[in-house]
PDB file of C-alpha atoms and ligand atoms in Angstrom:
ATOM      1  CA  UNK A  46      41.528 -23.910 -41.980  1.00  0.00           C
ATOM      2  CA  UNK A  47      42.180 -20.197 -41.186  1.00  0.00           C
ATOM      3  CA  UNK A  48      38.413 -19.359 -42.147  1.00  0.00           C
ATOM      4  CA  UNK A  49      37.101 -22.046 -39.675  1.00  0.00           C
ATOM      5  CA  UNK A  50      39.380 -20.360 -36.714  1.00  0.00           C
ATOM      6  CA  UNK A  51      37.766 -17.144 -37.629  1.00  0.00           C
ATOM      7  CA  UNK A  52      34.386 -18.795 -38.082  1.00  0.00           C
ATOM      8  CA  UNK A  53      34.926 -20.294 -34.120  1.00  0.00           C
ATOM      9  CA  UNK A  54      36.442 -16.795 -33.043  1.00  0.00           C
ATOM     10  CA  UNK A  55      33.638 -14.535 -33.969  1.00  0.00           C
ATOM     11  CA  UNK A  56      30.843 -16.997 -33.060  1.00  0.00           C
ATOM     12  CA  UNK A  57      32.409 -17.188 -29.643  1.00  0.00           C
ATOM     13  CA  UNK A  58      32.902 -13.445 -29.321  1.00  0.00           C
ATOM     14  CA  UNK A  59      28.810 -13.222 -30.411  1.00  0.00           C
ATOM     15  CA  UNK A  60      28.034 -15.728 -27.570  1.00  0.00           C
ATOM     16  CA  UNK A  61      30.245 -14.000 -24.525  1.00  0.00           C
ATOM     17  CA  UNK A  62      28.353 -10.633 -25.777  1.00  0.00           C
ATOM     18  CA  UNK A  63      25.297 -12.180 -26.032  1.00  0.00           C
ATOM     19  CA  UNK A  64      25.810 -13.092 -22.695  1.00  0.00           C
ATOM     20  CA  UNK A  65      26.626 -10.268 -21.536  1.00  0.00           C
ATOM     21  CA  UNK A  66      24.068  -8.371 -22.513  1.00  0.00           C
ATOM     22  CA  UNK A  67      21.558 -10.993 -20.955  1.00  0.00           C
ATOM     23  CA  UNK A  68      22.920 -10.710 -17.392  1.00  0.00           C
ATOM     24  CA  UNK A  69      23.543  -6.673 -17.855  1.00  0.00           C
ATOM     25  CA  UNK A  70      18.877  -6.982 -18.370  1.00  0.00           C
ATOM     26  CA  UNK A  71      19.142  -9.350 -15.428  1.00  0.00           C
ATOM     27  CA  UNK A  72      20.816  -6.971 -13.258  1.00  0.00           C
ATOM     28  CA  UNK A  73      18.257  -4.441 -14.217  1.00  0.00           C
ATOM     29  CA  UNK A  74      15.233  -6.293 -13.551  1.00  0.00           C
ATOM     30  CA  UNK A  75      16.385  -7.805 -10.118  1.00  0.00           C
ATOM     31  CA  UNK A  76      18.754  -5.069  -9.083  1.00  0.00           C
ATOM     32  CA  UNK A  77      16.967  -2.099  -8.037  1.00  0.00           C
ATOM     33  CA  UNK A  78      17.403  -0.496  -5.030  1.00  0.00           C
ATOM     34  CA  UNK A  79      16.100   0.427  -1.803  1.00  0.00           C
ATOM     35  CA  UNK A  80      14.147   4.008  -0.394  1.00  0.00           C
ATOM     36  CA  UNK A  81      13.750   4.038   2.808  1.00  0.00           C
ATOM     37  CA  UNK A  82      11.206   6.771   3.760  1.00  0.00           C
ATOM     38  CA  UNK A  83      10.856   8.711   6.707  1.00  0.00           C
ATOM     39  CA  UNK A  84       7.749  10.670   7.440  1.00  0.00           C
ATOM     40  CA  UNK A  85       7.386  12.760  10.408  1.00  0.00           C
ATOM     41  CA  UNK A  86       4.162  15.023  11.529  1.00  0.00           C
ATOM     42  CA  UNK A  87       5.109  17.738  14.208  1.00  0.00           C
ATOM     43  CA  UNK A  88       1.224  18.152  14.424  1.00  0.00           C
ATOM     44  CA  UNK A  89      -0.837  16.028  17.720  1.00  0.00           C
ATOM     45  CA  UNK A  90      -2.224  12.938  17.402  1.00  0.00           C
ATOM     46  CA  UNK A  91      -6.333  12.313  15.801  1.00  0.00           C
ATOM     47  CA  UNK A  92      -7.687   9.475  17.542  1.00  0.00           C
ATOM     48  CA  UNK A  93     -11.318   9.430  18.235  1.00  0.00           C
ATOM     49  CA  UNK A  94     -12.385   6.865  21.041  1.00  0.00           C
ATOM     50  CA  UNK A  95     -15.953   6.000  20.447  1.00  0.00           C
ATOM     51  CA  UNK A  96     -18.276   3.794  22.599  1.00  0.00           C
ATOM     52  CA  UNK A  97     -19.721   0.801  21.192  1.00  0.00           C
ATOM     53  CA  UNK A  98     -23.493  -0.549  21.596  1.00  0.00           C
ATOM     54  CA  UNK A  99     -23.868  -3.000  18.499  1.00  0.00           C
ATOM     55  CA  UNK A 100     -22.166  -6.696  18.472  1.00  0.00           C
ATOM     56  CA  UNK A 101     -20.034  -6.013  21.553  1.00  0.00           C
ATOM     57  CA  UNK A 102     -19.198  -9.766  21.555  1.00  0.00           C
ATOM     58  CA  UNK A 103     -17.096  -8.963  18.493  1.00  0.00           C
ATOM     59  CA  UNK A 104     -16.963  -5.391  18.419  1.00  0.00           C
ATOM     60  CA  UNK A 105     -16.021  -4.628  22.377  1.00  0.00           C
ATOM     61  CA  UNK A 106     -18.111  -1.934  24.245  1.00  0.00           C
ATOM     62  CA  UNK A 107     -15.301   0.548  22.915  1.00  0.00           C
ATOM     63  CA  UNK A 108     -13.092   1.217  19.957  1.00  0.00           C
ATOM     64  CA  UNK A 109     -11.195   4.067  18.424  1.00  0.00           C
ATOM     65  CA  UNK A 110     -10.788   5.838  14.854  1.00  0.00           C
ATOM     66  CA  UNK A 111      -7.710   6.143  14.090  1.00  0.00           C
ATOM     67  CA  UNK A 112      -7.505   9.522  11.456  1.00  0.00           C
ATOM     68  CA  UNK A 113      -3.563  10.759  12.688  1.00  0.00           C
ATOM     69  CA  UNK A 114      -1.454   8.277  14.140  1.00  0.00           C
ATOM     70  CA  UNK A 115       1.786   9.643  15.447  1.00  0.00           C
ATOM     71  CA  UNK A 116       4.132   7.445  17.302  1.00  0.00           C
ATOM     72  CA  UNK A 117       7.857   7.726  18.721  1.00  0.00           C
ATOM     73  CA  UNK A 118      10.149  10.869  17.504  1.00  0.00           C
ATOM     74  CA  UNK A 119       7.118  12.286  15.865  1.00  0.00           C
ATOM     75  CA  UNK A 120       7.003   9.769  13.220  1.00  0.00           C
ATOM     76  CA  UNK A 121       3.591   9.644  11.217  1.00  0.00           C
ATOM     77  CA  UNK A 122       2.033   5.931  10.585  1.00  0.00           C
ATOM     78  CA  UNK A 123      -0.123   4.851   7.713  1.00  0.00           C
ATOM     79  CA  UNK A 124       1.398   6.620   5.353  1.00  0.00           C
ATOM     80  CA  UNK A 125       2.010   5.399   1.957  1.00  0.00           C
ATOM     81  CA  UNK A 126       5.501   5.844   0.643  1.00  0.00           C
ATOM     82  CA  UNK A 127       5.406   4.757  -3.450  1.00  0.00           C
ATOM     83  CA  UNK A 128       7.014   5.658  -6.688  1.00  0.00           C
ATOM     84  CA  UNK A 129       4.531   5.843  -8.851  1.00  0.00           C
ATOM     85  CA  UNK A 130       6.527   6.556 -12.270  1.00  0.00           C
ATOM     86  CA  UNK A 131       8.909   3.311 -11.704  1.00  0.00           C
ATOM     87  CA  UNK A 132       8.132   0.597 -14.123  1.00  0.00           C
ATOM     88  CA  UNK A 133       8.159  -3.462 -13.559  1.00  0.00           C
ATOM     89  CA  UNK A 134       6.565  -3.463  -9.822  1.00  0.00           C
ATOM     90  CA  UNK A 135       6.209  -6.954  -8.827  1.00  0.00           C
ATOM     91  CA  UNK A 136       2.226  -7.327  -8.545  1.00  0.00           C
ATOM     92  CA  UNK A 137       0.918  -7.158  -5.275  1.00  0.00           C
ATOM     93  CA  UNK A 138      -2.598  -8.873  -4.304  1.00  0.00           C
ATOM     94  CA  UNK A 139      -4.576  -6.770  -1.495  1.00  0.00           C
ATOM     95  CA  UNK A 140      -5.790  -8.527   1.572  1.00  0.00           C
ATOM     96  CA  UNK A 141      -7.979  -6.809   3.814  1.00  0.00           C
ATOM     97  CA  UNK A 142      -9.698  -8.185   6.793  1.00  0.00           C
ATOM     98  CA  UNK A 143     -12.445  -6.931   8.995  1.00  0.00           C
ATOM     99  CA  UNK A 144     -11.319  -8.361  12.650  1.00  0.00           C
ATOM    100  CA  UNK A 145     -12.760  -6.708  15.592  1.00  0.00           C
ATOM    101  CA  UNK A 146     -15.177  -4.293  14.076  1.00  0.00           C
ATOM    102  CA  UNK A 147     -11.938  -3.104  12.226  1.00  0.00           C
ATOM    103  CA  UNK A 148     -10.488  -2.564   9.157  1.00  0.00           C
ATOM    104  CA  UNK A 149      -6.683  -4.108   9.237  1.00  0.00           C
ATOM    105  CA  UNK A 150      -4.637  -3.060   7.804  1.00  0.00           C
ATOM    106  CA  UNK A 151      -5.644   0.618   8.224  1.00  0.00           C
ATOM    107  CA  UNK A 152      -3.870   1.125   4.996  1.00  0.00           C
ATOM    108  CA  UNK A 153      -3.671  -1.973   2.418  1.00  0.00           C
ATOM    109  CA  UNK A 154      -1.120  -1.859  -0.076  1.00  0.00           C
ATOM    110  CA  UNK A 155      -1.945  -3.563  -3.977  1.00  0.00           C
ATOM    111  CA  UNK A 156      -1.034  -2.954  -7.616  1.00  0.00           C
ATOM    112  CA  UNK A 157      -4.074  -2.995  -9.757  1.00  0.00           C
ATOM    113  CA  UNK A 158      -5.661  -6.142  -9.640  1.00  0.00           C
ATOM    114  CA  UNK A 159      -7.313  -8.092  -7.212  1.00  0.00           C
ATOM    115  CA  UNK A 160      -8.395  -7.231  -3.807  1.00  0.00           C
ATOM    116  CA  UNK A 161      -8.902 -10.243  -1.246  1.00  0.00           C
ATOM    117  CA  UNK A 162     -11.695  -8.585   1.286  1.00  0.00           C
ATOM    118  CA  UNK A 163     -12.127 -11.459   4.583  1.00  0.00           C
ATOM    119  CA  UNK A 164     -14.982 -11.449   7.505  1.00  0.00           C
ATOM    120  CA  UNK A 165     -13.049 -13.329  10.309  1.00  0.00           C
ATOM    121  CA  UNK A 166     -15.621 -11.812  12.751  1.00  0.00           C
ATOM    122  CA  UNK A 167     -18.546 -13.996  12.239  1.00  0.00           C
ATOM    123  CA  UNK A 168     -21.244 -10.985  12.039  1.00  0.00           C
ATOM    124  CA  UNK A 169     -22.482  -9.111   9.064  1.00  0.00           C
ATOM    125  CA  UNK A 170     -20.232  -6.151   7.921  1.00  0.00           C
ATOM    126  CA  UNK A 171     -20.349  -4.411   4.560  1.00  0.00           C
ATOM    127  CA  UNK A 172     -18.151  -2.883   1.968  1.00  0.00           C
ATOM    128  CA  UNK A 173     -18.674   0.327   0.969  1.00  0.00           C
ATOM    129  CA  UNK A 174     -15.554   2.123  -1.043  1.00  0.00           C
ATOM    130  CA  UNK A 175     -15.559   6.156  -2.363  1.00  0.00           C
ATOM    131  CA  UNK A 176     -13.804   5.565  -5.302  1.00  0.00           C
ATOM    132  CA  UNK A 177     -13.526   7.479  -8.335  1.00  0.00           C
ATOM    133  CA  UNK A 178     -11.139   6.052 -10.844  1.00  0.00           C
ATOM    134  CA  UNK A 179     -13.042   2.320 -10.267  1.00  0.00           C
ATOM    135  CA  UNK A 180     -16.579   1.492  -9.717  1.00  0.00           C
ATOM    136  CA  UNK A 181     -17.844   1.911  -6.158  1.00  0.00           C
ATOM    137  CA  UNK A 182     -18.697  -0.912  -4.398  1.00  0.00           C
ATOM    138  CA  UNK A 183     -21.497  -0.925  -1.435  1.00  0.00           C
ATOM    139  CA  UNK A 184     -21.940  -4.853  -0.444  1.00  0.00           C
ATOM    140  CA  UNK A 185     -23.089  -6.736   2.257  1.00  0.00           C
ATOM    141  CA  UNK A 186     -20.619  -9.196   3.728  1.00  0.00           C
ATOM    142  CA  UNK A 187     -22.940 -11.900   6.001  1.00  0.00           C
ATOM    143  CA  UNK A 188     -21.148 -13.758   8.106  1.00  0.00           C
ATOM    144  CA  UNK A 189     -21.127 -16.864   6.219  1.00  0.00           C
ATOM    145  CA  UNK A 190     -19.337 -15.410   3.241  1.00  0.00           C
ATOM    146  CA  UNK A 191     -15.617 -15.380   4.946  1.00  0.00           C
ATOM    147  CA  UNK A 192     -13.839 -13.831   1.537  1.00  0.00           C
ATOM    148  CA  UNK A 193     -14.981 -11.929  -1.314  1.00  0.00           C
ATOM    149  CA  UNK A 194     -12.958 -10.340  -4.358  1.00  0.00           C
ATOM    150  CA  UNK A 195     -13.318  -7.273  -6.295  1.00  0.00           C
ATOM    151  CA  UNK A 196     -11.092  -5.601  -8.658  1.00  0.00           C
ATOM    152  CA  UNK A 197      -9.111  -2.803  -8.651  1.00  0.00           C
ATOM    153  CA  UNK A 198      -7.599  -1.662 -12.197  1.00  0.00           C
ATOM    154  CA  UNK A 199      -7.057   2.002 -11.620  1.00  0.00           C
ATOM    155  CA  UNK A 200      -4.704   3.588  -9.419  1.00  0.00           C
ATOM    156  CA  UNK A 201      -6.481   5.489  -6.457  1.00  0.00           C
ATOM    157  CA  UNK A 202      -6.708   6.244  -2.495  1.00  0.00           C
ATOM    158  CA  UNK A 203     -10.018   4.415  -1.577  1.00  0.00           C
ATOM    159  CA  UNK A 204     -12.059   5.082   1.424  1.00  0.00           C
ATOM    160  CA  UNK A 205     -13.665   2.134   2.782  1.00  0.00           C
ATOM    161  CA  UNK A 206     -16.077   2.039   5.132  1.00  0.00           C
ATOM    162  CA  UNK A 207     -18.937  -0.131   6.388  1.00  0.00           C
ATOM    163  CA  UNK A 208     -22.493   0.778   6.678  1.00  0.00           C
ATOM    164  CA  UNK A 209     -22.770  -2.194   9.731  1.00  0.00           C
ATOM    165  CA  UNK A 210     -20.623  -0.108  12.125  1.00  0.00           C
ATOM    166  CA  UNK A 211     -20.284   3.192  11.531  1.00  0.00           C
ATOM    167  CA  UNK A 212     -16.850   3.460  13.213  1.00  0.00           C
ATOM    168  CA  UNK A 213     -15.073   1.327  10.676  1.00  0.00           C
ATOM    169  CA  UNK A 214     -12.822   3.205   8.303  1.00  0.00           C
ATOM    170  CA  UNK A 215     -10.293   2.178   6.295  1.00  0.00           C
ATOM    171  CA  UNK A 216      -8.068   2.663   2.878  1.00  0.00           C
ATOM    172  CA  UNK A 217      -6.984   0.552  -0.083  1.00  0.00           C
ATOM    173  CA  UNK A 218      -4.172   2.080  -2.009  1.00  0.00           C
ATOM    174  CA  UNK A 219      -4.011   0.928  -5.314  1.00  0.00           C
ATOM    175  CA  UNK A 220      -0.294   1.619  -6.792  1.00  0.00           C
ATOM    176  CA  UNK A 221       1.315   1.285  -9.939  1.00  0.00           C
ATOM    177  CA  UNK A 222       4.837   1.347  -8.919  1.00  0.00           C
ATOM    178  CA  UNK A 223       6.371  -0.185  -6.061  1.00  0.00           C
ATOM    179  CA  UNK A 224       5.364   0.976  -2.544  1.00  0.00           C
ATOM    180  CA  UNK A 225       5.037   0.661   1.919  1.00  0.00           C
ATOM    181  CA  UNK A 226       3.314   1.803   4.064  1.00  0.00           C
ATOM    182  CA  UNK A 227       4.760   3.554   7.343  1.00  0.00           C
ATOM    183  CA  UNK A 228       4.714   2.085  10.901  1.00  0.00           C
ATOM    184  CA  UNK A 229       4.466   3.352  14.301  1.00  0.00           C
ATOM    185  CA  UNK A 230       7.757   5.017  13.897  1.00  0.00           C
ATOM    186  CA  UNK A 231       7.513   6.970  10.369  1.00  0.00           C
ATOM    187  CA  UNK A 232       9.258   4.547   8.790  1.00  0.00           C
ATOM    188  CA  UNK A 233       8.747   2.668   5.198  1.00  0.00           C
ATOM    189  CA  UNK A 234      11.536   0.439   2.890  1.00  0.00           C
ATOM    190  CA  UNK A 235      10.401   0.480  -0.465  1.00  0.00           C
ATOM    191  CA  UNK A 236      12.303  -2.499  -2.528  1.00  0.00           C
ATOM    192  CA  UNK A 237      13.261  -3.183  -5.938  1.00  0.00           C
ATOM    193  CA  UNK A 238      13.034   0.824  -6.979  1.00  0.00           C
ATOM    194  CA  UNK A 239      14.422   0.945 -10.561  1.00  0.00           C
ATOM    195  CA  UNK A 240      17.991   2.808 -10.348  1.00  0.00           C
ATOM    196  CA  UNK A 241      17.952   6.205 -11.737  1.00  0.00           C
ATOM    197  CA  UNK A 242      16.223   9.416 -10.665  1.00  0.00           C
ATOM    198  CA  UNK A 243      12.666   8.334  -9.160  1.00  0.00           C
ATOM    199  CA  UNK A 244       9.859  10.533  -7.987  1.00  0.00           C
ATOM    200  CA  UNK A 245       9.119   9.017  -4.181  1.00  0.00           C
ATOM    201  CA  UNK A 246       5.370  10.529  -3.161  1.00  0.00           C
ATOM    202  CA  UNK A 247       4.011  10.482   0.147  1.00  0.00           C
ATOM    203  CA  UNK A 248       0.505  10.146   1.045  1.00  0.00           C
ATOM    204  CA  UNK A 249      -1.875  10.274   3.945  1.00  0.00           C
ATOM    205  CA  UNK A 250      -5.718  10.039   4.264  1.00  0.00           C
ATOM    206  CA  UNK A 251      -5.821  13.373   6.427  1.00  0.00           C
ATOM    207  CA  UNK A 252      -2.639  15.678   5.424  1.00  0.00           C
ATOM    208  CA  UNK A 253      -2.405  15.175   1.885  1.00  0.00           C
ATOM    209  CA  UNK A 254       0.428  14.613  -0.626  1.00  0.00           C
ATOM    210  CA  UNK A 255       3.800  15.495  -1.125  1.00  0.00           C
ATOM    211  CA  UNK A 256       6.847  14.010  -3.303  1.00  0.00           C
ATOM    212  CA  UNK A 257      10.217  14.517  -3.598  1.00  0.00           C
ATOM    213  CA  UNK A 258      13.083  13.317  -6.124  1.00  0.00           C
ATOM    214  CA  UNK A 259      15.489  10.746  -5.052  1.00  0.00           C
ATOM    215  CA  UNK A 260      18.262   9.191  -7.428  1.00  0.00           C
ATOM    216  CA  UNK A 261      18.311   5.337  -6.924  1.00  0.00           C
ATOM    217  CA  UNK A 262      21.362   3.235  -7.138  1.00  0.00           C
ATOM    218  CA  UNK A 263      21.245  -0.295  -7.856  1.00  0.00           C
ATOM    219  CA  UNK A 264      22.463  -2.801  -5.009  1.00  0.00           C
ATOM    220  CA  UNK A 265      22.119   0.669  -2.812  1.00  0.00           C
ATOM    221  CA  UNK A 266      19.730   2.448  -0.068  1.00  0.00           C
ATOM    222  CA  UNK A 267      18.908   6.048  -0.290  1.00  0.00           C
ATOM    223  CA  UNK A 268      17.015   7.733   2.230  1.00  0.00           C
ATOM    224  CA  UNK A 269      14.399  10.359   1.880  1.00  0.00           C
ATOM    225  CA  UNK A 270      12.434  12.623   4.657  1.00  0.00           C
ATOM    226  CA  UNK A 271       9.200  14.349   4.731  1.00  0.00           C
ATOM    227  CA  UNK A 272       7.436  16.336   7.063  1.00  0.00           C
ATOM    228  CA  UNK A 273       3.497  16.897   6.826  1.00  0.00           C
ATOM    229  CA  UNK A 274       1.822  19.797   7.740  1.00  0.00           C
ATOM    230  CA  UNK A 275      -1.713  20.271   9.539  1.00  0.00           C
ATOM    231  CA  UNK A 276      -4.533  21.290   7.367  1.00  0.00           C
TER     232      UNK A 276
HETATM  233 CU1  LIG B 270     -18.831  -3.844   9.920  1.00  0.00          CU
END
């Protein structure tokens, strides 16, 4: 009689700690926290208006290329904000779109994998990357063919550009860890950042690199600022 009652007891005390140990993993999978970056550039504005004499119906008669974008209180847009060392990022699909003789995003955001690339335009453009780390890719895109999708496996900054319009420039950044890219303002809210100490790196297509530590708590925000310099 006593046996079974210590039988019970310890197979109850292995369940609760079983237990517990499963929703201690949980917590650590779901319960990251957040970064919120702020990048600022003291430097002017690199915007280069360009007139336009090729598919104006889609195109316009003018556009702009948009190299340093600096908006309100100096802060620095398209900038991407990851942390490249932090395991478990959620996977992220790319989707680019070439609207208006553009790029957009400027910057797209994807773990390796699978890029979506869309012609809503209704003209032929073409894909042409400068990558490194992955095979370069130099396509035609007719009008008919409204999505196409390439892989990505290998972290890397990618230049894209199309050979249609010359103007057209634009970047695929292909992350490991979790990531954002800045707005108008400077600003970027990385999610689900593993808790601990975390390298947060900063990256833009003109002024370069930087990174900084941060230490992460879980449920918690932590804030980090950079400032680029000119080249
Ligand atoms: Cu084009």
């Amino acid at each position: 009689m006593r046996k079974t009652l210590v039988v019970a007891a310890a197979l109850a005390l292995s369940a609760s700690a079983v237990m517990l140990a499963s929703g201690a993993r949980q917590a650590t999978a779901q319960g990251g926290g957040t970064v919120e970056v702020e990048v600022k550039y003291n430097g002017a504005p690199v915007v280069e208006k360009i007139k336009v004499n090729k598919d104006t119906e889609k195109c316009g008669t003018e556009t702009s290329i948009e190299k340093v974008v600096v908006g309100g209180n100096k802060g620095l847009a398209n900038a991407v904000a990851s942390v490249p060392g932090a395991k478990g990022a959620k996977a992220v699909k790319g989707v680019i779109d070439q609207h208006g003789c553009k790029f957009q995003p400027h910057v797209v955001l994807m773990t390796p994998g699978e890029l979506e690339i869309k012609n809503s335009d209704d003209i032929l453009h073409n894909i042409h990357t400068y990558s490194t780390a992955n095979p370069a890719i130099n396509k035609a895109q007719p009008k008919f063919k409204k999505t196409m999708t390439e892989k990505f496996d290998k972290p890397e900054m990618i230049k894209v550009t199309c050979d249609v319009h010359s103007w057209m420039l634009g970047w695929v950044a292909v992350t490991p860890g979790p990531a954002a890219v800045t707005d108008k303002n400077g600003a970027a809210k990385i999610e689900n950042v593993p808790a601990g100490k975390q390298k947060v790196e900063v990256w833009h297509e003109t002024l370069g690199k930087q990174e900084k530590e941060v230490d992460v708590k879980a449920g918690q925000t932590t804030k980090v600022s950079f400032e680029m310099k000119g080249k």
